[in-house]
mmCIF file of C-alpha atoms and ligand atoms in Angstrom:
data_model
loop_
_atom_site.group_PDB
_atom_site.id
_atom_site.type_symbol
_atom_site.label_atom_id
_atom_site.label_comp_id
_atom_site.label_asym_id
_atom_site.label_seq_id
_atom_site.Cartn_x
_atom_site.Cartn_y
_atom_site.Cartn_z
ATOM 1 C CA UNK A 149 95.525 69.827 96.583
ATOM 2 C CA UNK A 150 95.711 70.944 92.823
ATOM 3 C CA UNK A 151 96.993 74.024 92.894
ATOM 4 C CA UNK A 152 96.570 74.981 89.480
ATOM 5 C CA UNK A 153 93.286 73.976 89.432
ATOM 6 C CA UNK A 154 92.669 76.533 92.432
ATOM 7 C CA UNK A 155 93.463 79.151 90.802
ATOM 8 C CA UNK A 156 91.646 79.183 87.756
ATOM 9 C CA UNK A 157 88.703 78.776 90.586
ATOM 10 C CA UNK A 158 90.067 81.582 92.432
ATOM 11 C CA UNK A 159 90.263 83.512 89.472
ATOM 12 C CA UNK A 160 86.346 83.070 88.911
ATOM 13 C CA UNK A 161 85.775 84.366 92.348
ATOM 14 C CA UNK A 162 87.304 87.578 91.004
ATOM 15 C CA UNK A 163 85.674 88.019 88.064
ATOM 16 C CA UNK A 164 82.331 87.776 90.686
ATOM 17 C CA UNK A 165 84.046 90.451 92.562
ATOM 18 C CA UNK A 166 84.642 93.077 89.764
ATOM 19 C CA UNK A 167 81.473 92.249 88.234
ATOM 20 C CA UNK A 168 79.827 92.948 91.533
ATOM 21 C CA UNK A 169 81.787 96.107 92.296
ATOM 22 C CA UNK A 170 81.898 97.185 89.528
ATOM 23 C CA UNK A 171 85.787 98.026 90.147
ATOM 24 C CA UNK A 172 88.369 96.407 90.408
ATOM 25 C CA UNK A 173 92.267 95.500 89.288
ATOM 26 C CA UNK A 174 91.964 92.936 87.372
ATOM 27 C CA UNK A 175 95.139 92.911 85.450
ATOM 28 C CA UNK A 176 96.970 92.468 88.589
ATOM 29 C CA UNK A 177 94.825 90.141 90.130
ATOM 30 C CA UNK A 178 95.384 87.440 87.440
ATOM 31 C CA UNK A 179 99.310 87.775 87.541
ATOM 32 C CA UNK A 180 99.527 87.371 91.014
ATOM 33 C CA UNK A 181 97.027 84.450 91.689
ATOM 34 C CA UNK A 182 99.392 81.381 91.732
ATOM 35 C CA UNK A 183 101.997 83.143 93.571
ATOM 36 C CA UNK A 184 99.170 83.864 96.448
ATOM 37 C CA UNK A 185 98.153 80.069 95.537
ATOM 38 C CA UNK A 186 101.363 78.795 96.805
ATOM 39 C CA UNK A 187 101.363 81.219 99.514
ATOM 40 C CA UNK A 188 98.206 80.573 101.222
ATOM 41 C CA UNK A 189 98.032 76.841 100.752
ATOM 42 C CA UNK A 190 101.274 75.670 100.585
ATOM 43 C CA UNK A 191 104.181 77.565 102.224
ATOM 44 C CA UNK A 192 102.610 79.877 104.968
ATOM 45 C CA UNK A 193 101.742 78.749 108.764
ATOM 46 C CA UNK A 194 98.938 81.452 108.495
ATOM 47 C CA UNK A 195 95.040 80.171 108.861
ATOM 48 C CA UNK A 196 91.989 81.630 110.844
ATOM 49 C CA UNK A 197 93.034 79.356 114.062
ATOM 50 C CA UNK A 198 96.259 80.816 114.035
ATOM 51 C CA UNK A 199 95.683 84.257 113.439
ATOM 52 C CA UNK A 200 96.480 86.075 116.731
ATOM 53 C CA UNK A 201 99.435 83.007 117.419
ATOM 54 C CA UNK A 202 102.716 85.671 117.490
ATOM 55 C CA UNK A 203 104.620 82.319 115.815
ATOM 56 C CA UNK A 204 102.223 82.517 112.880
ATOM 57 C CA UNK A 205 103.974 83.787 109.471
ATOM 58 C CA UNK A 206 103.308 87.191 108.227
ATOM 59 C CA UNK A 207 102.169 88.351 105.002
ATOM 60 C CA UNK A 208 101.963 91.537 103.344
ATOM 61 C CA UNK A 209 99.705 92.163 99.965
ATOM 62 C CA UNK A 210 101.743 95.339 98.955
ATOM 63 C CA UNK A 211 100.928 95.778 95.852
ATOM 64 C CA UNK A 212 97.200 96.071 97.528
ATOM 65 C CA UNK A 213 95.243 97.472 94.532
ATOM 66 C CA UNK A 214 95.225 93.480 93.568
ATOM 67 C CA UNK A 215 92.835 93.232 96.353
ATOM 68 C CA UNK A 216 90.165 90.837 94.389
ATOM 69 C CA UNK A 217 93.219 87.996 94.282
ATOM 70 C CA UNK A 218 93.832 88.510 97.733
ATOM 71 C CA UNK A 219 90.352 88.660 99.006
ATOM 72 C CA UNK A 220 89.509 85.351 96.943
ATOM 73 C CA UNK A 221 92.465 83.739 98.257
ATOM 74 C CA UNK A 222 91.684 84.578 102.068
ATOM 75 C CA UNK A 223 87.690 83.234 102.120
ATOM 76 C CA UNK A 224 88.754 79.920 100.694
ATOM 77 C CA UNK A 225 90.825 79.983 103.354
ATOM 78 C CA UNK A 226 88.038 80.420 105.682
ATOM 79 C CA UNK A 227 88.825 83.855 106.927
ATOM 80 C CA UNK A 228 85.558 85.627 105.372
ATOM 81 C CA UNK A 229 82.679 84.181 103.231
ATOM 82 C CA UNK A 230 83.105 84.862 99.773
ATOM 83 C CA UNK A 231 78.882 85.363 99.119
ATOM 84 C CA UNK A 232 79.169 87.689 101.791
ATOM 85 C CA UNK A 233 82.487 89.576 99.731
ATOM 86 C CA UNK A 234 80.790 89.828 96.789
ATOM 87 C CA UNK A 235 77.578 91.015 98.430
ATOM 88 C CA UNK A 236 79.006 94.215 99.665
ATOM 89 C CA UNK A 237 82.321 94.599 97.772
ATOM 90 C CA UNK A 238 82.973 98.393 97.562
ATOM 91 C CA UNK A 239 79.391 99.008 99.100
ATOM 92 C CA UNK A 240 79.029 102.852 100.838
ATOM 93 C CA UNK A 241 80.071 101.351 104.411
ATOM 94 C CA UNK A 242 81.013 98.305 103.634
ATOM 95 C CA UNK A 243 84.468 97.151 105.569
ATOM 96 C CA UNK A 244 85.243 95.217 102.154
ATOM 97 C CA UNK A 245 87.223 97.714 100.148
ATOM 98 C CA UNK A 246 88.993 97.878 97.443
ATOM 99 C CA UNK A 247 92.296 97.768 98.870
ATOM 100 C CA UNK A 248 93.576 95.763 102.041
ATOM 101 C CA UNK A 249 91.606 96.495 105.348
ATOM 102 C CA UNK A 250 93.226 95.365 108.231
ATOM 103 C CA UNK A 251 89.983 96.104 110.055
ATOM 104 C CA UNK A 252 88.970 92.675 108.321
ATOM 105 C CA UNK A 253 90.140 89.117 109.531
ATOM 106 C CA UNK A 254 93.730 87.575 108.156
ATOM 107 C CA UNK A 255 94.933 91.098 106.750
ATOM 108 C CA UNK A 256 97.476 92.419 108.895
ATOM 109 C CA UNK A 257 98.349 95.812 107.231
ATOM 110 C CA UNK A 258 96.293 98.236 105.414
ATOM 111 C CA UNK A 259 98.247 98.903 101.953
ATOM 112 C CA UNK A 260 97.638 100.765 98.071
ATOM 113 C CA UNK A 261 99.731 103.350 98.810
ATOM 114 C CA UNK A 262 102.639 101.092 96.826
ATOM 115 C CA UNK A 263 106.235 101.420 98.611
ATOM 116 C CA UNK A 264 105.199 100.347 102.237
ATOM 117 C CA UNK A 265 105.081 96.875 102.456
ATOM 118 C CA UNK A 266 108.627 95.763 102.400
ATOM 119 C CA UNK A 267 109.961 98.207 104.401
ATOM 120 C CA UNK A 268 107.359 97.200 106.781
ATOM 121 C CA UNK A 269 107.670 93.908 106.720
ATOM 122 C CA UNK A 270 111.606 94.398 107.476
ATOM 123 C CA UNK A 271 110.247 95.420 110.957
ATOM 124 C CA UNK A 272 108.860 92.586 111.627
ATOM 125 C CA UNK A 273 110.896 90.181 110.637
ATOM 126 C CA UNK A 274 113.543 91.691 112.422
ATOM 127 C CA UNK A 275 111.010 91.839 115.411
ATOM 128 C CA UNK A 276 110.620 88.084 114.652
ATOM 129 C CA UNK A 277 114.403 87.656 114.679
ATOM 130 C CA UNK A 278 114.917 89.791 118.328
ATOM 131 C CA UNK A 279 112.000 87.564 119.518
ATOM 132 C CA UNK A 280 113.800 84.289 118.363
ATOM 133 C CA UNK A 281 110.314 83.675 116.863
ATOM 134 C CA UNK A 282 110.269 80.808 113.957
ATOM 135 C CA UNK A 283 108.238 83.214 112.161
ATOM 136 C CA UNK A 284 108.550 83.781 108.281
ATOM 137 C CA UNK A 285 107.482 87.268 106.488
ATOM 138 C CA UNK A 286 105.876 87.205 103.115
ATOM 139 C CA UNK A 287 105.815 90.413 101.003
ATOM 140 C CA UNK A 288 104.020 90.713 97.647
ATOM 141 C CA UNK A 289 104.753 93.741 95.147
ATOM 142 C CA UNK A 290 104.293 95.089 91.972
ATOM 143 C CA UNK A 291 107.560 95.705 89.431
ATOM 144 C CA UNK A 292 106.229 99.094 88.500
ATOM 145 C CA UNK A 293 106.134 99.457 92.652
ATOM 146 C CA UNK A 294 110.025 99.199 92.643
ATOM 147 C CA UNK A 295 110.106 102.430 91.460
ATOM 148 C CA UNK A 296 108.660 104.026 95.065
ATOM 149 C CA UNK A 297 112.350 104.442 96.576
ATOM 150 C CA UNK A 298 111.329 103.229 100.089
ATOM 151 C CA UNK A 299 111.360 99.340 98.634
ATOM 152 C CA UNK A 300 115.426 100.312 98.158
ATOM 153 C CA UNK A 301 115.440 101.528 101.739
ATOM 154 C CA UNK A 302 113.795 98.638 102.855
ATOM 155 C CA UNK A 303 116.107 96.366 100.956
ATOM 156 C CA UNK A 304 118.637 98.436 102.131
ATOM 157 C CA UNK A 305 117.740 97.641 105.835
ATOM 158 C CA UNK A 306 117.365 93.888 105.097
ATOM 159 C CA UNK A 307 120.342 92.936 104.140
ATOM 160 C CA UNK A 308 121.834 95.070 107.177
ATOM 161 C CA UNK A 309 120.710 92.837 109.211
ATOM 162 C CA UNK A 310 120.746 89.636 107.850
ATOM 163 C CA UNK A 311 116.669 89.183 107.446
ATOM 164 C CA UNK A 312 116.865 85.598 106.287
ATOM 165 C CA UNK A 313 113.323 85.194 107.646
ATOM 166 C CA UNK A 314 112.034 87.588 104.624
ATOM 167 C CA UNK A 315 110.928 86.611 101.851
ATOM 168 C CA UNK A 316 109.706 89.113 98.706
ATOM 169 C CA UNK A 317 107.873 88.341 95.717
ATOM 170 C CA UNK A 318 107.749 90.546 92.842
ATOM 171 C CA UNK A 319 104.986 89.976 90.464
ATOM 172 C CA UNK A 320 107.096 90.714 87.331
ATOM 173 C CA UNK A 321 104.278 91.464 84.437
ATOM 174 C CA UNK A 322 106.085 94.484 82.563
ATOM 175 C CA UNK A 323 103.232 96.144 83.117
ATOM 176 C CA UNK A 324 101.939 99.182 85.621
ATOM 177 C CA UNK A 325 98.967 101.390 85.648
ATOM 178 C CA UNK A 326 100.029 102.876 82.340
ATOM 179 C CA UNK A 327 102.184 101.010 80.142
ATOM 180 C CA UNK A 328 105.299 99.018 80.218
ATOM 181 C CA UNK A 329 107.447 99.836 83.323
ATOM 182 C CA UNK A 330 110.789 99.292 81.368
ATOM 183 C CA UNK A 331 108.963 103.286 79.349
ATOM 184 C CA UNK A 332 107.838 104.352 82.629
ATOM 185 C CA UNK A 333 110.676 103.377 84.743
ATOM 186 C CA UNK A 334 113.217 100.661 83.101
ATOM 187 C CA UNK A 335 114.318 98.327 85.203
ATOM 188 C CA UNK A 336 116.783 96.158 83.419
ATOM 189 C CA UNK A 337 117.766 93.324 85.391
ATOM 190 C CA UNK A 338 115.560 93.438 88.495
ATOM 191 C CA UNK A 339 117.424 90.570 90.007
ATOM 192 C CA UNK A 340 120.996 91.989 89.481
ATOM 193 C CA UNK A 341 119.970 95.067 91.415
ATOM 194 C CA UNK A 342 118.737 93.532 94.615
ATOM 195 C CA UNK A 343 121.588 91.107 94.448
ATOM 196 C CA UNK A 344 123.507 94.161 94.924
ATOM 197 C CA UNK A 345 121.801 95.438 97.717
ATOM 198 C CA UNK A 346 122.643 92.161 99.320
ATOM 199 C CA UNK A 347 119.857 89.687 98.896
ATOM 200 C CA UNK A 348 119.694 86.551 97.215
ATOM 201 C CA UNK A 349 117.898 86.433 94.372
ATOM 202 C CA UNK A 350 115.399 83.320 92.677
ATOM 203 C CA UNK A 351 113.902 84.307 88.710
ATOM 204 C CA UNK A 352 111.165 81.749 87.999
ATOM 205 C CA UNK A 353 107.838 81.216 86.191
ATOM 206 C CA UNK A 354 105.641 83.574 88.325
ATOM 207 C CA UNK A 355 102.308 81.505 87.032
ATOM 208 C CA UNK A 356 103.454 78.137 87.253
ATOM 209 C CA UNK A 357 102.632 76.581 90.824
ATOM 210 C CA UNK A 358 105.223 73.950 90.302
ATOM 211 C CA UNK A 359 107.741 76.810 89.707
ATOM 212 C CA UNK A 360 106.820 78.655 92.489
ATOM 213 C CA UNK A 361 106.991 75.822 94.841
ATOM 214 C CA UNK A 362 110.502 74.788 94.266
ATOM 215 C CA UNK A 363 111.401 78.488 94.637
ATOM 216 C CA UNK A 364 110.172 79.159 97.811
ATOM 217 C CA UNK A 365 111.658 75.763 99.474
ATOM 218 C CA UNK A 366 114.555 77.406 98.243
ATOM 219 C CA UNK A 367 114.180 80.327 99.874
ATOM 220 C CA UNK A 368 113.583 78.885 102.950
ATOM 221 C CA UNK A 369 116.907 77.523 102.997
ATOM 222 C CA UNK A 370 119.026 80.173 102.601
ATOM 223 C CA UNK A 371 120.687 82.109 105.767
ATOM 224 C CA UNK A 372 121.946 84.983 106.440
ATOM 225 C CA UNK A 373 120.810 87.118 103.569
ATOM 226 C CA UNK A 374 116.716 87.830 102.264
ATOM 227 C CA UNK A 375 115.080 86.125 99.653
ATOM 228 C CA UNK A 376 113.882 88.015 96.075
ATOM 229 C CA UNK A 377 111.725 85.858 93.847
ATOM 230 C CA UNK A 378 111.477 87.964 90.933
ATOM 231 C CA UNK A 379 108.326 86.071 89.275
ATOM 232 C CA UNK A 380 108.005 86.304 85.914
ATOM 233 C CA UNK A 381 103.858 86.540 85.390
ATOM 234 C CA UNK A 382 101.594 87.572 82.870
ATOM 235 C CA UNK A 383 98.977 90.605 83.424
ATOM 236 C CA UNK A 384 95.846 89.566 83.101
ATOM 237 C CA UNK A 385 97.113 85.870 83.048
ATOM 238 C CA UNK A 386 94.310 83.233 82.258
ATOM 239 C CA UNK A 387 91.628 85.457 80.265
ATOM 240 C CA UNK A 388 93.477 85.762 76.690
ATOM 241 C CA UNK A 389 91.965 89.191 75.699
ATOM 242 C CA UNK A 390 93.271 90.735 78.500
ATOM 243 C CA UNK A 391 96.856 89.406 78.896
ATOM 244 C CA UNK A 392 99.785 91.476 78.081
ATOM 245 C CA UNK A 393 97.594 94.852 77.569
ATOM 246 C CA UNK A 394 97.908 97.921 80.258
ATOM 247 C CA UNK A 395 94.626 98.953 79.410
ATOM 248 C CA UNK A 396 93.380 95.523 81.790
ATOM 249 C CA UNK A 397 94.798 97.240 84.871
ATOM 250 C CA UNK A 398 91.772 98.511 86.097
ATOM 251 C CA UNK A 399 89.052 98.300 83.576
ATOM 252 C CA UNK A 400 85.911 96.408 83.988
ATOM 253 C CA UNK A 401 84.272 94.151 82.010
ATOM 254 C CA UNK A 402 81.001 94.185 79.908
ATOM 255 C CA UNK A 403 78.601 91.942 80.508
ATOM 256 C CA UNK A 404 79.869 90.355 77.017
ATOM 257 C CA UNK A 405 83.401 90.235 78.141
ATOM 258 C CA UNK A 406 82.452 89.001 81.602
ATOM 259 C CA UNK A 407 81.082 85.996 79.601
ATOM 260 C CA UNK A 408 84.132 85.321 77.829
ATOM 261 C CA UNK A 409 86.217 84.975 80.423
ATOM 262 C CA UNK A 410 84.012 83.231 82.624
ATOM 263 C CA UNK A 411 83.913 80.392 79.737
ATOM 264 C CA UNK A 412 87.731 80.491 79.498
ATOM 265 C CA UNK A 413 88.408 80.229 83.063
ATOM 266 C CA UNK A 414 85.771 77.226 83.610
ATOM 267 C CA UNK A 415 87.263 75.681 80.757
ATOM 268 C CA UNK A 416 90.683 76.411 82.102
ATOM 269 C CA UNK A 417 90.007 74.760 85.713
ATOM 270 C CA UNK A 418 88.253 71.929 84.129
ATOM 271 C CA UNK A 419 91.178 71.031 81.804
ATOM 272 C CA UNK A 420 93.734 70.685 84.856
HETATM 273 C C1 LIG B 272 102.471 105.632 96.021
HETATM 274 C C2 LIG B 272 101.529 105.305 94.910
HETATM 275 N N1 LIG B 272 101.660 105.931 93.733
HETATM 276 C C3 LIG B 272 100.796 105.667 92.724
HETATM 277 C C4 LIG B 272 99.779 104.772 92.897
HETATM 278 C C5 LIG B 272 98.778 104.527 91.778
HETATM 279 N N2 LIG B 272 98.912 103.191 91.242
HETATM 280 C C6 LIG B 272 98.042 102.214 91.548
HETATM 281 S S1 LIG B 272 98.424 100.748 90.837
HETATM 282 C C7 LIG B 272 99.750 101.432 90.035
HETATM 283 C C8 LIG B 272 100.613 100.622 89.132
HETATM 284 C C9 LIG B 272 101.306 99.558 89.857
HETATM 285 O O1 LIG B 272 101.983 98.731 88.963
HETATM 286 P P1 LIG B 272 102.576 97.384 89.471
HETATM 287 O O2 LIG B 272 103.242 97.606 90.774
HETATM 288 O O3 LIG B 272 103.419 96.849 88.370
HETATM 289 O O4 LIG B 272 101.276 96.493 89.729
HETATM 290 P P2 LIG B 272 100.603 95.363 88.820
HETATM 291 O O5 LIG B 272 101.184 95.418 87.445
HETATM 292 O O6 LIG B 272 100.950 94.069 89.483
HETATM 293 O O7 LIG B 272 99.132 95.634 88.837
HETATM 294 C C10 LIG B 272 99.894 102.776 90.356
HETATM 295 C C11 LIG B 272 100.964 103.645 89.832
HETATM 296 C C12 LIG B 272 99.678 104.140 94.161
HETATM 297 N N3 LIG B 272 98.733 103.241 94.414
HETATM 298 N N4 LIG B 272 100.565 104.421 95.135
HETATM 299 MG MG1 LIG B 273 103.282 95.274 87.085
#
């Protein structure tokens, strides 16, 4: 499968999204589309046959405003129908919202509210671990999210007991809702501080599927201590006008700019 070529596809199916809902993150969204890539169609046992299997892995879209990616990502996986997505996206009633449902097939936890997902996910991997389950645990999150202090609880808890089985991913774009996060809350090293809450800790090109690969077999090999990835990504990676600028978090495009980056994306995919 060319995974690069997926998603610059994927990313099309988001630009239907936003243009549809007329809402949308899609600043977010772009950064995190090859690490979900990877994810999805690469290193996770999770599909629509195995959903309900308890030796399935787990994954957890905490950062969950980049709902578009992750919606995109889950019908070409065959969990929902993308026509049917765009259809009703953020529709009065509609079970497709703009953060994750888990009222809606292949999302396990509802998320937005930004701080929840690792510490949730060190539940069940340690659930996994009491189990003796072969299960792996997959969190997403934002950098600007680090700064909710229940991620440092959670990492806290991790390392106490050894959660091997856990793997996070931050999607490190510099960027939150309103700026850079090293004005809003500076990070410095990101990697230096959860190696000293214990974990072990993999930097690497956060939009490079070849990158991302290697990193998570990597993870996957190491025991007794969790996994960081700290991915370094772009906001709004893919669409040129919009990368690097905070203003992309969450606004939507004109029908003009819609245009643009349709072309650039289609180009894009074609080229790989
Ligand atoms: C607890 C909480 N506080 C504030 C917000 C509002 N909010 C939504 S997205 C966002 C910025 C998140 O930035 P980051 O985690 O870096 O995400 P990304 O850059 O990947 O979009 C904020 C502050 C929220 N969703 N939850
Ligand atoms: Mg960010």
């Amino acid at each position: 499968m060319n995974l690069k070529k997926l998603a610059y596809e994927l990313r099309l199916d988001v630009l239907e999204l936003i243009r549809s809902a007329k809402a949308g993150h899609i600043g977010g969204d772009m950064s995190a589309m090859e690490i979900l890539t990877v994810l999805y169609n690469k290193v996770m046992n999770i599909s629509p046959e195995n959903q309900n299997d308890p030796n399935r892995d787990y994954f957890i879209m905490s950062k969950g405003h980049s709902m578009e990616a992750y919606y995109a990502v889950l019908c070409r996986k065959g969990f929902m129908e993308i026509d049917d997505v765009v259809a009703n996206y953020s529709r009065f009633g509609s079970q497709y919202i703009g953060h994750p449902n888990n009222k809606l097939p292949g999302i396990e936890m509802n998320s937005g509210s930004l701080g929840h997902g690792l510490p949730v996910c060190v539940g069940i991997a340690k659930a996994c671990k009491m189990d003796n389950r072969p299960s792996r645990v997959y969190v997403v999150m934002g950098d600007g999210e680090l700064a909710e202090g229940s991620v440092w609880e959670g990492a806290m808890a991790a390392s106490q007991y050894n959660l091997d089985n856990l793997c996070a991913v931050v999607d490190r774009n510099r960027l939150q809702i309103s700026g850079s996060t090293e004005d809003v809350m500076h990070q410095d090293d990101v990697g230096v501080r959860f190696a000293a809450f214990g974990w072990n800790v993999i930097t690497t090109a956060g939009n490079d599927t070849d990158a991302l690969e290697k990193a998570f077999a990597q993870a996957e090999k190491v025991k007794g201590k969790p996994t960081v990835i700290v991915a370094e990504t772009t906001k709004g990676c893919g669409v040129s006008f919009m990368e690097n600028q905070a203003g992309w978090h969450h606004r939507v495009p004109t029908e003009e700019e819609y245009e643009l980056a349709k072309k650039e994306l289609r180009e894009k995919a074609e080229a790989c």
